[in-house]
Coordinates of C-alpha atoms in Angstrom, one line a residue:
Chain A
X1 CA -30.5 6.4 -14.0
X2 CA -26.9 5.8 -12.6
X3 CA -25.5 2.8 -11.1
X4 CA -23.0 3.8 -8.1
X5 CA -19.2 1.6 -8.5
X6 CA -19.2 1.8 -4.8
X7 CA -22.2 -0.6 -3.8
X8 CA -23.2 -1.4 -0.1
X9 CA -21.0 -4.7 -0.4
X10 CA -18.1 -2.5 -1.5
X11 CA -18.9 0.5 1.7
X12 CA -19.7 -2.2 4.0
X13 CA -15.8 -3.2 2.7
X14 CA -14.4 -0.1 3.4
X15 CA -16.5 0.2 7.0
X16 CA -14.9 -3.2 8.0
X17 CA -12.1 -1.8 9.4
X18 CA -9.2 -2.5 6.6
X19 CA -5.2 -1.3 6.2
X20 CA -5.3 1.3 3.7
X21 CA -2.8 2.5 1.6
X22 CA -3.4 5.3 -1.2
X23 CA -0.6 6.5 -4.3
X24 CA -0.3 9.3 -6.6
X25 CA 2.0 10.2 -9.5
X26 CA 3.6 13.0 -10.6
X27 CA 3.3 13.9 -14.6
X28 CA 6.7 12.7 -15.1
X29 CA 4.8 9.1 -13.8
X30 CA 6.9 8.9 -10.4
X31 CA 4.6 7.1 -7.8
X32 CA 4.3 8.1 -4.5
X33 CA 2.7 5.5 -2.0
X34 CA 1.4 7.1 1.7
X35 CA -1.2 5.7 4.4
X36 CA -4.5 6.4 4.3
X37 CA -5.9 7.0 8.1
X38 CA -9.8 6.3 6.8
X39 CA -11.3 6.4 3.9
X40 CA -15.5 6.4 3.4
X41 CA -17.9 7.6 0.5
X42 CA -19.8 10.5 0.2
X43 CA -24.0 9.8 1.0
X44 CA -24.7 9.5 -2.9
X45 CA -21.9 9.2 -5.1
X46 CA -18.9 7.7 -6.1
X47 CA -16.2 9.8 -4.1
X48 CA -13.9 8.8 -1.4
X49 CA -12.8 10.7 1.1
X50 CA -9.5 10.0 2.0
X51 CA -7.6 11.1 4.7
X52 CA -4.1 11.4 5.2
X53 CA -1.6 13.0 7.2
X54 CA 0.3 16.0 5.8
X55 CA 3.4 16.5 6.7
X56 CA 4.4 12.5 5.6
X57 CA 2.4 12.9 2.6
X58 CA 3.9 15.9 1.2
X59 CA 4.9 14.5 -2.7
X60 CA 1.7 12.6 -2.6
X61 CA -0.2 15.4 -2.1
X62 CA 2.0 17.5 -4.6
X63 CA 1.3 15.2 -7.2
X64 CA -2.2 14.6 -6.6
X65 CA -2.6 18.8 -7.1
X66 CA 0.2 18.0 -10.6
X67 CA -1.4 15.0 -11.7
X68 CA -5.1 14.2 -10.5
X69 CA -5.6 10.5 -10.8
X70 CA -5.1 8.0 -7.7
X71 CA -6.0 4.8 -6.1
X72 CA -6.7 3.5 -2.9
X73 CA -6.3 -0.2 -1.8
X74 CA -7.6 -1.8 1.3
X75 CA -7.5 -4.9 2.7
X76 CA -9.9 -6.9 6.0
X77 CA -7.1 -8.6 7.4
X78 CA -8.9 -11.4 9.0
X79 CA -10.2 -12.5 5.6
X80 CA -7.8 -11.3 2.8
X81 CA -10.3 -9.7 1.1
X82 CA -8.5 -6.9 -0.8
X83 CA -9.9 -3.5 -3.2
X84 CA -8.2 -1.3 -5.4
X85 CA -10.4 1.9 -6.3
X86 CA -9.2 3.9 -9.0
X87 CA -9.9 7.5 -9.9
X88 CA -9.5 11.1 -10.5
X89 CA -8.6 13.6 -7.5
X90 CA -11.7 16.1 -7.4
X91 CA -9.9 17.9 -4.4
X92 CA -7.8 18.3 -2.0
X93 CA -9.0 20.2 0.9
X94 CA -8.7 20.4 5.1
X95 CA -10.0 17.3 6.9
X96 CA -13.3 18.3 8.7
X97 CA -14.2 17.4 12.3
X98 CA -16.1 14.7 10.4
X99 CA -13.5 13.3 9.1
X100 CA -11.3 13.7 12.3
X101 CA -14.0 11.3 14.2
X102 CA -13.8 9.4 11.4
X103 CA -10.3 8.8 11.6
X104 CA -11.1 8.2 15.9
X105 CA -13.5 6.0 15.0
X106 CA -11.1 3.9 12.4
X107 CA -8.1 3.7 14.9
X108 CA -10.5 2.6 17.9
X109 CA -11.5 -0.3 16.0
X110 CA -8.6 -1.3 14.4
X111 CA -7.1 -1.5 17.5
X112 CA -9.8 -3.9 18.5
X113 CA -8.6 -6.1 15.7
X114 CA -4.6 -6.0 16.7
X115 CA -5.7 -7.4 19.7
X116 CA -6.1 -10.6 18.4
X117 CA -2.9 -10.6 17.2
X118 CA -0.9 -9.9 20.3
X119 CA -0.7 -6.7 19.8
X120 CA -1.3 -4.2 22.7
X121 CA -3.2 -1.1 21.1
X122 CA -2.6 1.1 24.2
X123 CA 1.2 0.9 23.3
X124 CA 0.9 0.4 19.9
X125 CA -2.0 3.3 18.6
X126 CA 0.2 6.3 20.0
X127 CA 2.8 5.1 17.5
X128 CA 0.5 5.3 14.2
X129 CA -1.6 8.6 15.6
X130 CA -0.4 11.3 13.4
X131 CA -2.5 14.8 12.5
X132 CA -5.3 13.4 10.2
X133 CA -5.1 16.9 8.7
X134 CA -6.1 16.6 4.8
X135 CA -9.1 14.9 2.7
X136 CA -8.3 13.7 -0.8
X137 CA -11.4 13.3 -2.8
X138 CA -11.1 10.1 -5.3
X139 CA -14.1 10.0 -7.7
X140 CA -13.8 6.6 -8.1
X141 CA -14.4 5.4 -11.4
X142 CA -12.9 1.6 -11.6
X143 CA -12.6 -0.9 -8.9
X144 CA -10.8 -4.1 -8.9
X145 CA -11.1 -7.4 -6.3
X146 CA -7.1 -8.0 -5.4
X147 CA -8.2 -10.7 -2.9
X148 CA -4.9 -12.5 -3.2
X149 CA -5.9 -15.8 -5.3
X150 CA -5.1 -16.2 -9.2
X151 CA -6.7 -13.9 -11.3
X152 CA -6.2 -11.0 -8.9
X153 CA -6.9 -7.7 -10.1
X154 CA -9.7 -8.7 -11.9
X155 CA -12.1 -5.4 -12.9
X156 CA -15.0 -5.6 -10.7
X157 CA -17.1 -2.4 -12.4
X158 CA -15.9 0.8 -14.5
X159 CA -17.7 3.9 -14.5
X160 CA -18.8 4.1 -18.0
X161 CA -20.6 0.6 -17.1
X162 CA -22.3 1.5 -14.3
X163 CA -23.6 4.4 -16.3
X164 CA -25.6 1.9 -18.1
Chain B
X1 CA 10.2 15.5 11.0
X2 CA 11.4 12.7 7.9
X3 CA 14.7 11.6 8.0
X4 CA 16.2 10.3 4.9
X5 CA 18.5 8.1 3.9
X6 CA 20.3 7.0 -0.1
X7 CA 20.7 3.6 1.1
X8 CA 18.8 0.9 3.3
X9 CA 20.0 1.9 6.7
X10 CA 20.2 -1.2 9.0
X11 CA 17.5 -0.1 11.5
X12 CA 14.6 -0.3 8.3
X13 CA 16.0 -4.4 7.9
X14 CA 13.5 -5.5 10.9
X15 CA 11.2 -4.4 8.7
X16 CA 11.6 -6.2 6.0
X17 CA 10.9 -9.8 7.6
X18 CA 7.3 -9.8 5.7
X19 CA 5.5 -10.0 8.7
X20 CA 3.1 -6.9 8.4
X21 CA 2.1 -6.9 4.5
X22 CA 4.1 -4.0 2.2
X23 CA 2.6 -1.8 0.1
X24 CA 3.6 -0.7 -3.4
X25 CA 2.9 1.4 -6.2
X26 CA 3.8 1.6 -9.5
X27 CA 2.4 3.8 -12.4
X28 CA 1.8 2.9 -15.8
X29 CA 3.0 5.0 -19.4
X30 CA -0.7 6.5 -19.2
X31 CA 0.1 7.8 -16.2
X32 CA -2.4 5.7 -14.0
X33 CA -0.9 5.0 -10.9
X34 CA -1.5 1.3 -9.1
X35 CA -1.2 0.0 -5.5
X36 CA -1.2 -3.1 -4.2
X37 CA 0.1 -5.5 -1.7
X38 CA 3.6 -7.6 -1.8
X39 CA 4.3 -10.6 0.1
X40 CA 7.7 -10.2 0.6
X41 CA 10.8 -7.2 0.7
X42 CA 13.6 -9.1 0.8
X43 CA 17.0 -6.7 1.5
X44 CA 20.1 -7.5 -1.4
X45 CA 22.5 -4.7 0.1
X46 CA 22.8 -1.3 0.8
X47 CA 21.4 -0.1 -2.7
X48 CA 19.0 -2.9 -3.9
X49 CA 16.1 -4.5 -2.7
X50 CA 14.0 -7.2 -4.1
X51 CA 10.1 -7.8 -4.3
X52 CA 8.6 -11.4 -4.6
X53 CA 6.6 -11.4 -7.7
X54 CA 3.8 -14.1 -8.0
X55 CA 0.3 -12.5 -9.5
X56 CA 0.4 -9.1 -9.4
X57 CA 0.5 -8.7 -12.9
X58 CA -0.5 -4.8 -13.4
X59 CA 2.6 -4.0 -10.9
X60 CA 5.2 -6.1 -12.9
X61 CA 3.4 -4.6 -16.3
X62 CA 4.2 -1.2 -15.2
X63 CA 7.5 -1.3 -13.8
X64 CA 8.6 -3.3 -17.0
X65 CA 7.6 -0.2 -18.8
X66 CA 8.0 2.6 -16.1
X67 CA 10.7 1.5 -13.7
X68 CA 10.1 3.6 -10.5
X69 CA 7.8 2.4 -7.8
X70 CA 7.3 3.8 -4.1
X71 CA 7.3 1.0 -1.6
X72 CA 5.6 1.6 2.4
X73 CA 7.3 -1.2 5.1
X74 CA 6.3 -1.2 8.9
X75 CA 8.5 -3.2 11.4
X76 CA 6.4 -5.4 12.8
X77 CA 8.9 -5.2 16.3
X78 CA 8.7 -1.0 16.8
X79 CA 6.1 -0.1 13.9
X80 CA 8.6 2.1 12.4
X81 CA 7.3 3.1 9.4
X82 CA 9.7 3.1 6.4
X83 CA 9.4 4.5 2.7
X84 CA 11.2 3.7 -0.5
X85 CA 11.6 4.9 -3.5
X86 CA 13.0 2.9 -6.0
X87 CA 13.5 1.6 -9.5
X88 CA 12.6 -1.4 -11.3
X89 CA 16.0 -3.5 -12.8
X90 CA 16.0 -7.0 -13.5
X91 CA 13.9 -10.0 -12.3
X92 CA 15.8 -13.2 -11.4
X93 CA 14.1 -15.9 -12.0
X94 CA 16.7 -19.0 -10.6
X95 CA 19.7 -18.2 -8.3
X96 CA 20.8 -18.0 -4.6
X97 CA 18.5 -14.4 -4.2
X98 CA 15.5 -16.7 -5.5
X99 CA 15.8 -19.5 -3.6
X100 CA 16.0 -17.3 -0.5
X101 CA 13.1 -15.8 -1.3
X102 CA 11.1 -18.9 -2.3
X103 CA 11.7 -20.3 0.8
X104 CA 11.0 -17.5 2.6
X105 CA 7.7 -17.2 0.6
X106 CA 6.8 -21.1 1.2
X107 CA 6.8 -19.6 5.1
X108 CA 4.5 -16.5 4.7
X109 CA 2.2 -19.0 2.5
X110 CA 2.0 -21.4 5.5
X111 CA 1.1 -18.8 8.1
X112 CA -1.7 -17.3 6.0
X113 CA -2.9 -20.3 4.9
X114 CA -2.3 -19.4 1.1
X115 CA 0.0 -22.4 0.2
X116 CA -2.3 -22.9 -3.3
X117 CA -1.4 -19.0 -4.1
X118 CA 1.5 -17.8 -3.5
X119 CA 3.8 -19.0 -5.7
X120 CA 7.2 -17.2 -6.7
X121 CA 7.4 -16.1 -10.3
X122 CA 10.5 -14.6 -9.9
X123 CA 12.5 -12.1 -7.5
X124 CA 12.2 -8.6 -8.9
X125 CA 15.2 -6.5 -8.2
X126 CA 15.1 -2.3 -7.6
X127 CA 17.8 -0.2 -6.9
X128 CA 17.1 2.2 -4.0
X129 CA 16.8 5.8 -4.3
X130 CA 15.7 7.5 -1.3
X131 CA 14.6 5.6 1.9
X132 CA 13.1 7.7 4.0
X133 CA 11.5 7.4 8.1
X134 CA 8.0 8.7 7.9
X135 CA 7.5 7.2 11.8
X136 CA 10.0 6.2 14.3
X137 CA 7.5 3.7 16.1
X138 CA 8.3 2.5 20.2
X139 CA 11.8 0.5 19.9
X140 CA 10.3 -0.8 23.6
X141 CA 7.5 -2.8 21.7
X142 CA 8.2 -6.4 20.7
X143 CA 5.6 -8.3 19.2
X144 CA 3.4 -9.7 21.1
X145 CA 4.7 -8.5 24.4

């Protein structure tokens, strides 16, 4: 029997509405960094499905197809609590209608949450709403708490141990 | 469509007050890339920027060994949206540059409440490569207007 890395505590992260930020490198080990516009698991397994927009992701995306291993962080802003998930690319492919709504869904409530910080979402969503146009897959196979605290980055599972 | 730059232009320096959170990557000799959160991008001059280090130990591992790292910044007045690349060159660990940013840090601390943790290590300097606009944000917003 396998073990899924990414447990309801760890979905229930990713559904809580966090700023996302995802990196590739290219063989030569050049990282590129771009924004992720949502990012949720697949119903049974350990892949993310991250979306990005294109045309400012261009290297990333270039070196995710050169190089396939990536990683996704994600922090809750009200509480700090912060994810790294690690893995390899299993694809890059267009973003479904799925994975549009998804991306509606994300910026709706994420402008909920800038409310409380002064923030006006009706002015300030038009200035983050960019094509969500492309899905990188991330079979996530480490994950790490990065809550900021010492003894950040600690390893919270690995796949070959949840293969157990 | 980007528009790039081979130096910090003076419109990307809003964004580098360390009100929103940065976000930068690394990648180590295995060719594992990282990402994490920074505290604090702290502008040197036109070619150099500087990154308080405190904990994040797999970032200062890996640009020790593999110097270049791609850093995301967002102004929190427009919500510009900025990208750097960059290399790793030296980390100062006493000086003007670190006292600046140790103060600065003592600030962010005391706004988030994180006194106890962030601590400055040392100020981590990177010579710019490319800078480039990925979003050109409202210059009408101001926070919390």
């Amino acid at each position: 029997m396998t073990t899924r890395l990414i447990t309801p505590e760890l979905e229930a992260h990713l559904e809580g509405l966090p700023g996302m930020y995802a990196t590739t490198a290219s063989p030569d080990r050049v990282p590129e960094v771009t924004r992720v516009l949502s990012a949720r698991a697949e119903p049974g397994n350990d892949v993310l499905r991250v979306v990005v927009a294109g045309d400012s992701s261009t290297r990333f995306l270039e070196c995710a197809r050169a190089h396939p291993r990536a990683a996704l962080v994600g922090v809750v802003v009200s509480t700090y609590r912060t994810y790294q998930f690690k893995g390899r690319v299993v694809g890059v492919e267009d973003a479904t209608p799925e994975d549009v709504a998804a991306v509606d869904a994300y910026t709706a409530g994420f402008g909920e949450l800038v409310k409380h910080v002064g923030i006006d979402p009706v002015r300030y969503l038009p200035t983050i709403a960019v094509p969500p146009d492309v899905v990188l897959r991330l079979g996530v196979d480490a994950i790490f708490d990065q809550t900021p605290r010492v003894g950040a980055g600690a390893l919270v599972s690995r796949a070959e141990e949840a293969a157990r | 469509m980007t528009t790039r730059f081979d130096h910090i232009p003076a419109a990307m320096r809003p964004a580098m007050q360390g009100i929103i959170p940065t976000c930068m990557s690394t990648c180590d000799l295995e060719g594992e890339p990282n990402v994490t959160y920074i505290s604090q991008v702290w502008y040197v001059d036109e070619k150099h920027l500087a990154i308080s280090c405190q904990f994040f130990n797999k970032t200062t591992k890996n640009v020790r060994e593999n110097p270049p790292a791609s850093i995301l910044t967002t102004c929190p007045e427009t919500y510009a949206v900025w990208r750097v690349n960059a290399r790793y060159v030296e980390s100062r660990l006493e000086g003007p540059l670190y006292e600046e940013m140790a103060d600065h840090l003592a600030v962010i601390a005391s706004m988030a409440g994180m006194q106890d943790v962030f601590r400055l290590l040392s100020a981590d300097v990177y010579a710019v490569d490319e800078v480039e606009l990925l979003h050109p944000g409202d210059p009408a917003l101001t926070v919390g207007a």
